[in-house]
Short mmCIF file of the C-alpha atoms (twelve columns), coordinates in Angstrom:
data_MODEL
# 
_entry.id   MODEL 
# 
loop_
_atom_site.group_PDB 
_atom_site.id 
_atom_site.type_symbol 
_atom_site.label_atom_id 
_atom_site.label_alt_id 
_atom_site.label_comp_id 
_atom_site.label_asym_id 
_atom_site.label_seq_id 
_atom_site.Cartn_x 
_atom_site.Cartn_y 
_atom_site.Cartn_z 
_atom_site.pdbx_PDB_model_num 
ATOM 1   C CA . MET A 1   124.504 64.860 60.415 1 
ATOM 2   C CA . ALA A 2   125.819 68.406 60.470 1 
ATOM 3   C CA . ARG A 3   129.304 67.344 62.010 1 
ATOM 4   C CA . ILE A 4   129.799 64.788 59.479 1 
ATOM 5   C CA . TRP A 5   128.983 67.175 56.740 1 
ATOM 6   C CA . ALA A 6   131.618 69.691 58.486 1 
ATOM 7   C CA . LYS A 7   133.819 66.735 58.459 1 
ATOM 8   C CA . VAL A 8   133.629 65.594 55.087 1 
ATOM 9   C CA . ILE A 9   133.838 69.124 53.555 1 
ATOM 10  C CA . LEU A 10  136.772 70.202 55.512 1 
ATOM 11  C CA . TYR A 11  138.665 67.344 54.564 1 
ATOM 12  C CA . GLY A 12  137.425 66.623 51.206 1 
ATOM 13  C CA . MET A 13  138.486 70.358 50.629 1 
ATOM 14  C CA . GLY A 14  142.414 69.363 52.177 1 
ATOM 15  C CA . PHE A 15  142.236 71.171 55.202 1 
ATOM 16  C CA . TYR A 16  142.874 69.153 58.225 1 
ATOM 17  C CA . PRO A 17  142.004 70.609 62.188 1 
ATOM 18  C CA . LYS A 18  144.880 70.886 64.768 1 
ATOM 19  C CA . VAL A 19  143.377 72.111 68.403 1 
ATOM 20  C CA . GLU A 20  145.528 73.012 71.041 1 
ATOM 21  C CA . LYS A 21  143.668 73.540 74.746 1 
ATOM 22  C CA . ASP A 22  144.558 75.246 77.494 1 
ATOM 23  C CA . GLN A 23  141.206 73.446 79.236 1 
ATOM 24  C CA . GLU A 24  139.356 70.860 78.890 1 
ATOM 25  C CA . ILE A 25  135.840 70.752 77.959 1 
ATOM 26  C CA . ILE A 26  133.588 68.729 80.429 1 
ATOM 27  C CA . PRO A 27  131.281 66.087 78.385 1 
ATOM 28  C CA . ASN A 28  127.763 66.542 79.141 1 
ATOM 29  C CA . LYS A 29  128.337 69.952 80.174 1 
ATOM 30  C CA . SER A 30  126.723 73.046 79.132 1 
ATOM 31  C CA . TYR A 31  128.883 76.096 77.922 1 
ATOM 32  C CA . MET A 32  128.801 79.333 75.960 1 
ATOM 33  C CA . PHE A 33  131.276 78.689 73.092 1 
ATOM 34  C CA . ILE A 34  132.580 81.763 71.314 1 
ATOM 35  C CA . GLY A 35  135.188 82.351 68.477 1 
ATOM 36  C CA . ASN A 36  136.568 84.866 66.017 1 
ATOM 37  C CA . HIS A 37  134.359 85.271 62.894 1 
ATOM 38  C CA . THR A 38  136.738 85.464 59.402 1 
ATOM 39  C CA . SER A 39  135.307 82.476 56.875 1 
ATOM 40  C CA . MET A 40  132.366 80.246 56.443 1 
ATOM 41  C CA . LEU A 41  135.266 77.324 57.630 1 
ATOM 42  C CA . ASP A 42  134.238 78.659 61.304 1 
ATOM 43  C CA . ILE A 43  131.307 76.834 61.838 1 
ATOM 44  C CA . MET A 44  132.453 73.692 59.962 1 
ATOM 45  C CA . LEU A 45  135.752 74.117 62.132 1 
ATOM 46  C CA . MET A 46  133.350 74.726 65.349 1 
ATOM 47  C CA . LEU A 47  131.057 71.642 64.454 1 
ATOM 48  C CA . VAL A 48  134.151 69.445 64.366 1 
ATOM 49  C CA . THR A 49  136.143 70.353 67.532 1 
ATOM 50  C CA . VAL A 50  133.391 70.377 69.914 1 
ATOM 51  C CA . LYS A 51  131.788 67.000 70.846 1 
ATOM 52  C CA . ASN A 52  129.271 68.432 73.478 1 
ATOM 53  C CA . PRO A 53  125.737 69.109 72.012 1 
ATOM 54  C CA . PHE A 54  125.297 72.415 71.213 1 
ATOM 55  C CA . VAL A 55  123.147 75.059 69.085 1 
ATOM 56  C CA . PHE A 56  124.505 78.174 67.007 1 
ATOM 57  C CA . VAL A 57  122.995 81.736 67.048 1 
ATOM 58  C CA . GLY A 58  123.710 82.962 63.684 1 
ATOM 59  C CA . LYS A 59  122.290 85.343 61.329 1 
ATOM 60  C CA . LYS A 60  119.597 84.335 58.646 1 
ATOM 61  C CA . GLU A 61  121.007 85.460 55.816 1 
ATOM 62  C CA . LEU A 62  122.953 82.584 55.225 1 
ATOM 63  C CA . VAL A 63  120.203 80.114 55.025 1 
ATOM 64  C CA . LYS A 64  120.211 81.159 51.154 1 
ATOM 65  C CA . ILE A 65  123.323 79.480 50.604 1 
ATOM 66  C CA . PRO A 66  122.996 76.543 48.618 1 
ATOM 67  C CA . LEU A 67  123.930 73.094 50.761 1 
ATOM 68  C CA . PHE A 68  125.427 75.052 53.308 1 
ATOM 69  C CA . GLY A 69  121.989 76.431 53.856 1 
ATOM 70  C CA . PHE A 70  120.348 73.165 54.404 1 
ATOM 71  C CA . PHE A 71  122.546 72.265 57.532 1 
ATOM 72  C CA . TYR A 72  123.116 75.327 58.803 1 
ATOM 73  C CA . LYS A 73  119.418 75.905 59.321 1 
ATOM 74  C CA . ARG A 74  119.308 72.819 61.061 1 
ATOM 75  C CA . ALA A 75  122.238 73.798 63.811 1 
ATOM 76  C CA . VAL A 76  121.306 77.479 64.175 1 
ATOM 77  C CA . ILE A 77  118.788 79.323 65.760 1 
ATOM 78  C CA . MET A 78  118.424 82.143 63.461 1 
ATOM 79  C CA . VAL A 79  118.324 85.886 63.974 1 
ATOM 80  C CA . ASP A 80  117.677 88.941 62.067 1 
ATOM 81  C CA . ARG A 81  119.733 91.277 63.366 1 
ATOM 82  C CA . ASP A 82  117.853 94.689 62.203 1 
ATOM 83  C CA . SER A 83  114.709 93.489 64.126 1 
ATOM 84  C CA . PRO A 84  114.506 93.948 68.046 1 
ATOM 85  C CA . LYS A 85  111.924 91.479 68.194 1 
ATOM 86  C CA . SER A 86  113.773 88.627 66.519 1 
ATOM 87  C CA . ARG A 87  116.671 89.124 68.985 1 
ATOM 88  C CA . GLN A 88  114.345 89.139 71.985 1 
ATOM 89  C CA . GLN A 89  112.744 85.507 70.551 1 
ATOM 90  C CA . VAL A 90  116.330 84.383 70.142 1 
ATOM 91  C CA . TYR A 91  117.038 85.216 73.242 1 
ATOM 92  C CA . GLU A 92  114.254 83.136 74.756 1 
ATOM 93  C CA . ARG A 93  114.678 80.224 72.422 1 
ATOM 94  C CA . ALA A 94  118.656 79.973 73.387 1 
ATOM 95  C CA . GLN A 95  117.333 79.830 77.203 1 
ATOM 96  C CA . ARG A 96  114.786 77.015 76.365 1 
ATOM 97  C CA . ARG A 97  118.112 75.125 74.749 1 
ATOM 98  C CA . ILE A 98  120.290 76.010 77.858 1 
ATOM 99  C CA . ASN A 99  117.301 74.754 79.826 1 
ATOM 100 C CA . GLN A 100 117.223 71.335 77.962 1 
ATOM 101 C CA . LYS A 101 121.060 71.117 78.889 1 
ATOM 102 C CA . LEU A 102 122.532 72.068 75.570 1 
ATOM 103 C CA . SER A 103 125.436 74.397 75.458 1 
ATOM 104 C CA . ILE A 104 125.396 77.590 72.890 1 
ATOM 105 C CA . CYS A 105 127.597 79.008 70.456 1 
ATOM 106 C CA . ILE A 106 128.350 82.807 69.333 1 
ATOM 107 C CA . PHE A 107 130.157 84.381 67.595 1 
ATOM 108 C CA . PRO A 108 130.360 87.576 69.435 1 
ATOM 109 C CA . GLU A 109 131.735 89.914 66.225 1 
ATOM 110 C CA . GLY A 110 128.052 89.348 65.060 1 
ATOM 111 C CA . LYS A 111 129.502 89.103 61.104 1 
ATOM 112 C CA . VAL A 112 133.015 88.785 59.536 1 
ATOM 113 C CA . PRO A 113 134.497 92.443 59.410 1 
ATOM 114 C CA . ASP A 114 134.323 93.750 55.650 1 
ATOM 115 C CA . ASP A 115 138.049 94.845 56.067 1 
ATOM 116 C CA . GLU A 116 140.223 91.827 56.393 1 
ATOM 117 C CA . SER A 117 142.969 93.407 58.118 1 
ATOM 118 C CA . ILE A 118 140.785 93.999 61.241 1 
ATOM 119 C CA . VAL A 119 142.354 91.445 63.866 1 
ATOM 120 C CA . LEU A 120 139.302 91.057 65.982 1 
ATOM 121 C CA . ASP A 121 136.216 93.248 65.215 1 
ATOM 122 C CA . THR A 122 133.847 94.984 68.535 1 
ATOM 123 C CA . PHE A 123 132.036 91.877 70.548 1 
ATOM 124 C CA . LYS A 124 128.644 92.734 70.961 1 
ATOM 125 C CA . THR A 125 126.783 91.576 74.325 1 
ATOM 126 C CA . GLY A 126 124.464 88.701 73.614 1 
ATOM 127 C CA . ALA A 127 126.545 86.097 74.122 1 
ATOM 128 C CA . PHE A 128 127.902 87.394 77.738 1 
ATOM 129 C CA . ASN A 129 124.152 88.308 78.742 1 
ATOM 130 C CA . LEU A 130 123.377 84.674 78.168 1 
ATOM 131 C CA . ALA A 131 126.413 83.494 79.884 1 
ATOM 132 C CA . VAL A 132 126.276 85.242 83.025 1 
ATOM 133 C CA . ASP A 133 122.494 84.894 83.012 1 
ATOM 134 C CA . HIS A 134 122.509 81.147 82.970 1 
ATOM 135 C CA . ASP A 135 126.179 80.618 84.997 1 
ATOM 136 C CA . LEU A 136 127.695 79.477 81.685 1 
ATOM 137 C CA . PRO A 137 131.522 79.228 81.483 1 
ATOM 138 C CA . ILE A 138 132.443 81.122 78.306 1 
ATOM 139 C CA . VAL A 139 134.987 79.103 76.537 1 
ATOM 140 C CA . PRO A 140 136.709 81.362 74.072 1 
ATOM 141 C CA . MET A 141 137.870 79.473 70.856 1 
ATOM 142 C CA . LEU A 142 140.369 80.990 68.059 1 
ATOM 143 C CA . PHE A 143 140.393 80.084 64.463 1 
ATOM 144 C CA . PRO A 144 143.785 81.688 63.114 1 
ATOM 145 C CA . ASP A 145 144.173 80.652 59.774 1 
ATOM 146 C CA . ASN A 146 140.837 80.229 58.835 1 
ATOM 147 C CA . LYS A 147 140.603 84.035 57.099 1 
ATOM 148 C CA . LYS A 148 144.176 82.929 55.239 1 
ATOM 149 C CA . HIS A 149 143.052 79.315 54.088 1 
ATOM 150 C CA . PHE A 150 139.426 80.324 52.923 1 
ATOM 151 C CA . SER A 151 137.964 84.112 53.417 1 
ATOM 152 C CA . TYR A 152 135.557 85.518 51.454 1 
ATOM 153 C CA . THR A 153 137.882 87.142 48.808 1 
ATOM 154 C CA . PHE A 154 137.395 85.155 45.761 1 
ATOM 155 C CA . PHE A 155 139.823 82.856 44.722 1 
ATOM 156 C CA . SER A 156 141.849 83.284 47.520 1 
ATOM 157 C CA . GLY A 157 143.113 80.356 50.089 1 
ATOM 158 C CA . TYR A 158 144.480 76.996 49.959 1 
ATOM 159 C CA . PRO A 159 144.390 73.546 51.681 1 
ATOM 160 C CA . GLY A 160 146.089 73.040 54.847 1 
ATOM 161 C CA . LYS A 161 146.250 72.999 58.554 1 
ATOM 162 C CA . LEU A 162 143.647 74.646 60.554 1 
ATOM 163 C CA . ARG A 163 144.752 75.509 64.363 1 
ATOM 164 C CA . VAL A 164 141.955 75.625 66.657 1 
ATOM 165 C CA . LYS A 165 143.129 76.891 70.072 1 
ATOM 166 C CA . ILE A 166 141.038 76.704 72.881 1 
ATOM 167 C CA . LEU A 167 141.898 79.268 75.811 1 
ATOM 168 C CA . LYS A 168 141.164 78.998 79.621 1 
ATOM 169 C CA . PHE A 169 137.219 79.735 80.476 1 
ATOM 170 C CA . ILE A 170 136.069 82.420 81.559 1 
ATOM 171 C CA . GLU A 171 133.974 81.512 84.832 1 
ATOM 172 C CA . THR A 172 130.425 83.396 85.266 1 
ATOM 173 C CA . GLU A 173 128.964 81.644 88.271 1 
ATOM 174 C CA . THR A 174 129.805 84.306 90.668 1 
ATOM 175 C CA . LYS A 175 128.622 87.125 87.981 1 
ATOM 176 C CA . ASP A 176 125.648 88.787 87.536 1 
ATOM 177 C CA . HIS A 177 124.166 90.961 84.905 1 
ATOM 178 C CA . HIS A 178 126.101 94.203 85.450 1 
ATOM 179 C CA . ASP A 179 129.332 92.569 84.887 1 
ATOM 180 C CA . ARG A 180 128.521 91.277 81.658 1 
ATOM 181 C CA . LYS A 181 130.582 94.339 79.880 1 
ATOM 182 C CA . ILE A 182 133.385 94.072 81.727 1 
ATOM 183 C CA . ILE A 183 133.544 90.399 80.882 1 
ATOM 184 C CA . ARG A 184 132.801 90.815 77.314 1 
ATOM 185 C CA . ASP A 185 135.968 93.188 77.161 1 
ATOM 186 C CA . ASP A 186 137.653 90.841 78.850 1 
ATOM 187 C CA . ALA A 187 137.284 88.251 76.373 1 
ATOM 188 C CA . GLN A 188 137.945 90.143 73.332 1 
ATOM 189 C CA . LYS A 189 141.200 91.486 75.153 1 
ATOM 190 C CA . LEU A 190 142.400 87.792 75.773 1 
ATOM 191 C CA . MET A 191 141.121 86.639 72.609 1 
ATOM 192 C CA . TYR A 192 143.008 89.668 70.693 1 
ATOM 193 C CA . ASP A 193 145.864 89.195 72.233 1 
ATOM 194 C CA . GLU A 194 146.588 85.419 71.959 1 
ATOM 195 C CA . LEU A 195 145.486 86.008 67.764 1 
ATOM 196 C CA . VAL A 196 148.564 88.581 67.651 1 
ATOM 197 C CA . ARG A 197 150.598 86.315 69.639 1 
ATOM 198 C CA . LEU A 198 150.156 83.703 66.936 1 
ATOM 199 C CA . GLU A 199 150.656 86.125 63.983 1 
ATOM 200 C CA . LYS A 200 153.890 87.192 65.308 1 
ATOM 201 C CA . GLU A 201 154.570 83.641 65.827 1 
ATOM 202 C CA . ASP A 202 153.901 82.659 62.063 1 
ATOM 203 C CA . ASN A 203 155.985 85.808 61.137 1 
# 
């Protein structure tokens, strides 16, 4: 239902996805999907692009948005980022979903940066903790056009192509909990470098 809604909204607003893959996602396999976060389009584009069953981990405040919130809360494990207890409960709920053979999607920046000039904000460790603890391959995904097409600035943006770049996966099977920050930093550098390259290519 959420996928259909996302597709209707995207195409209805005049957007069309174009996906480029450095590696193929295997159907029915569990992954940790991570992406850069610049727009509400990120959630809809992730739903349209990824065919494997997955759940988001996301902030509970978005539930308040009319219509969007209705679908959001049905596809998301919600977290109150100011509450340590909530973060722990989210981790446990995500573990149960992984045990049910689902994938998880987290935007590791935690929120859309207030400063739109930021290419990629600092990553938090939650996605990488889960990935390492459950041997989930990490799938870095880039949405380089979402900010310019539909940012959080009112009356900005325009219809058009929304590129999705799926980068080479980061394997975690041979890693342990002590490696999570190294993996986080490697993932951030990989995604940042490619975003910068794509931006230069556009210019």
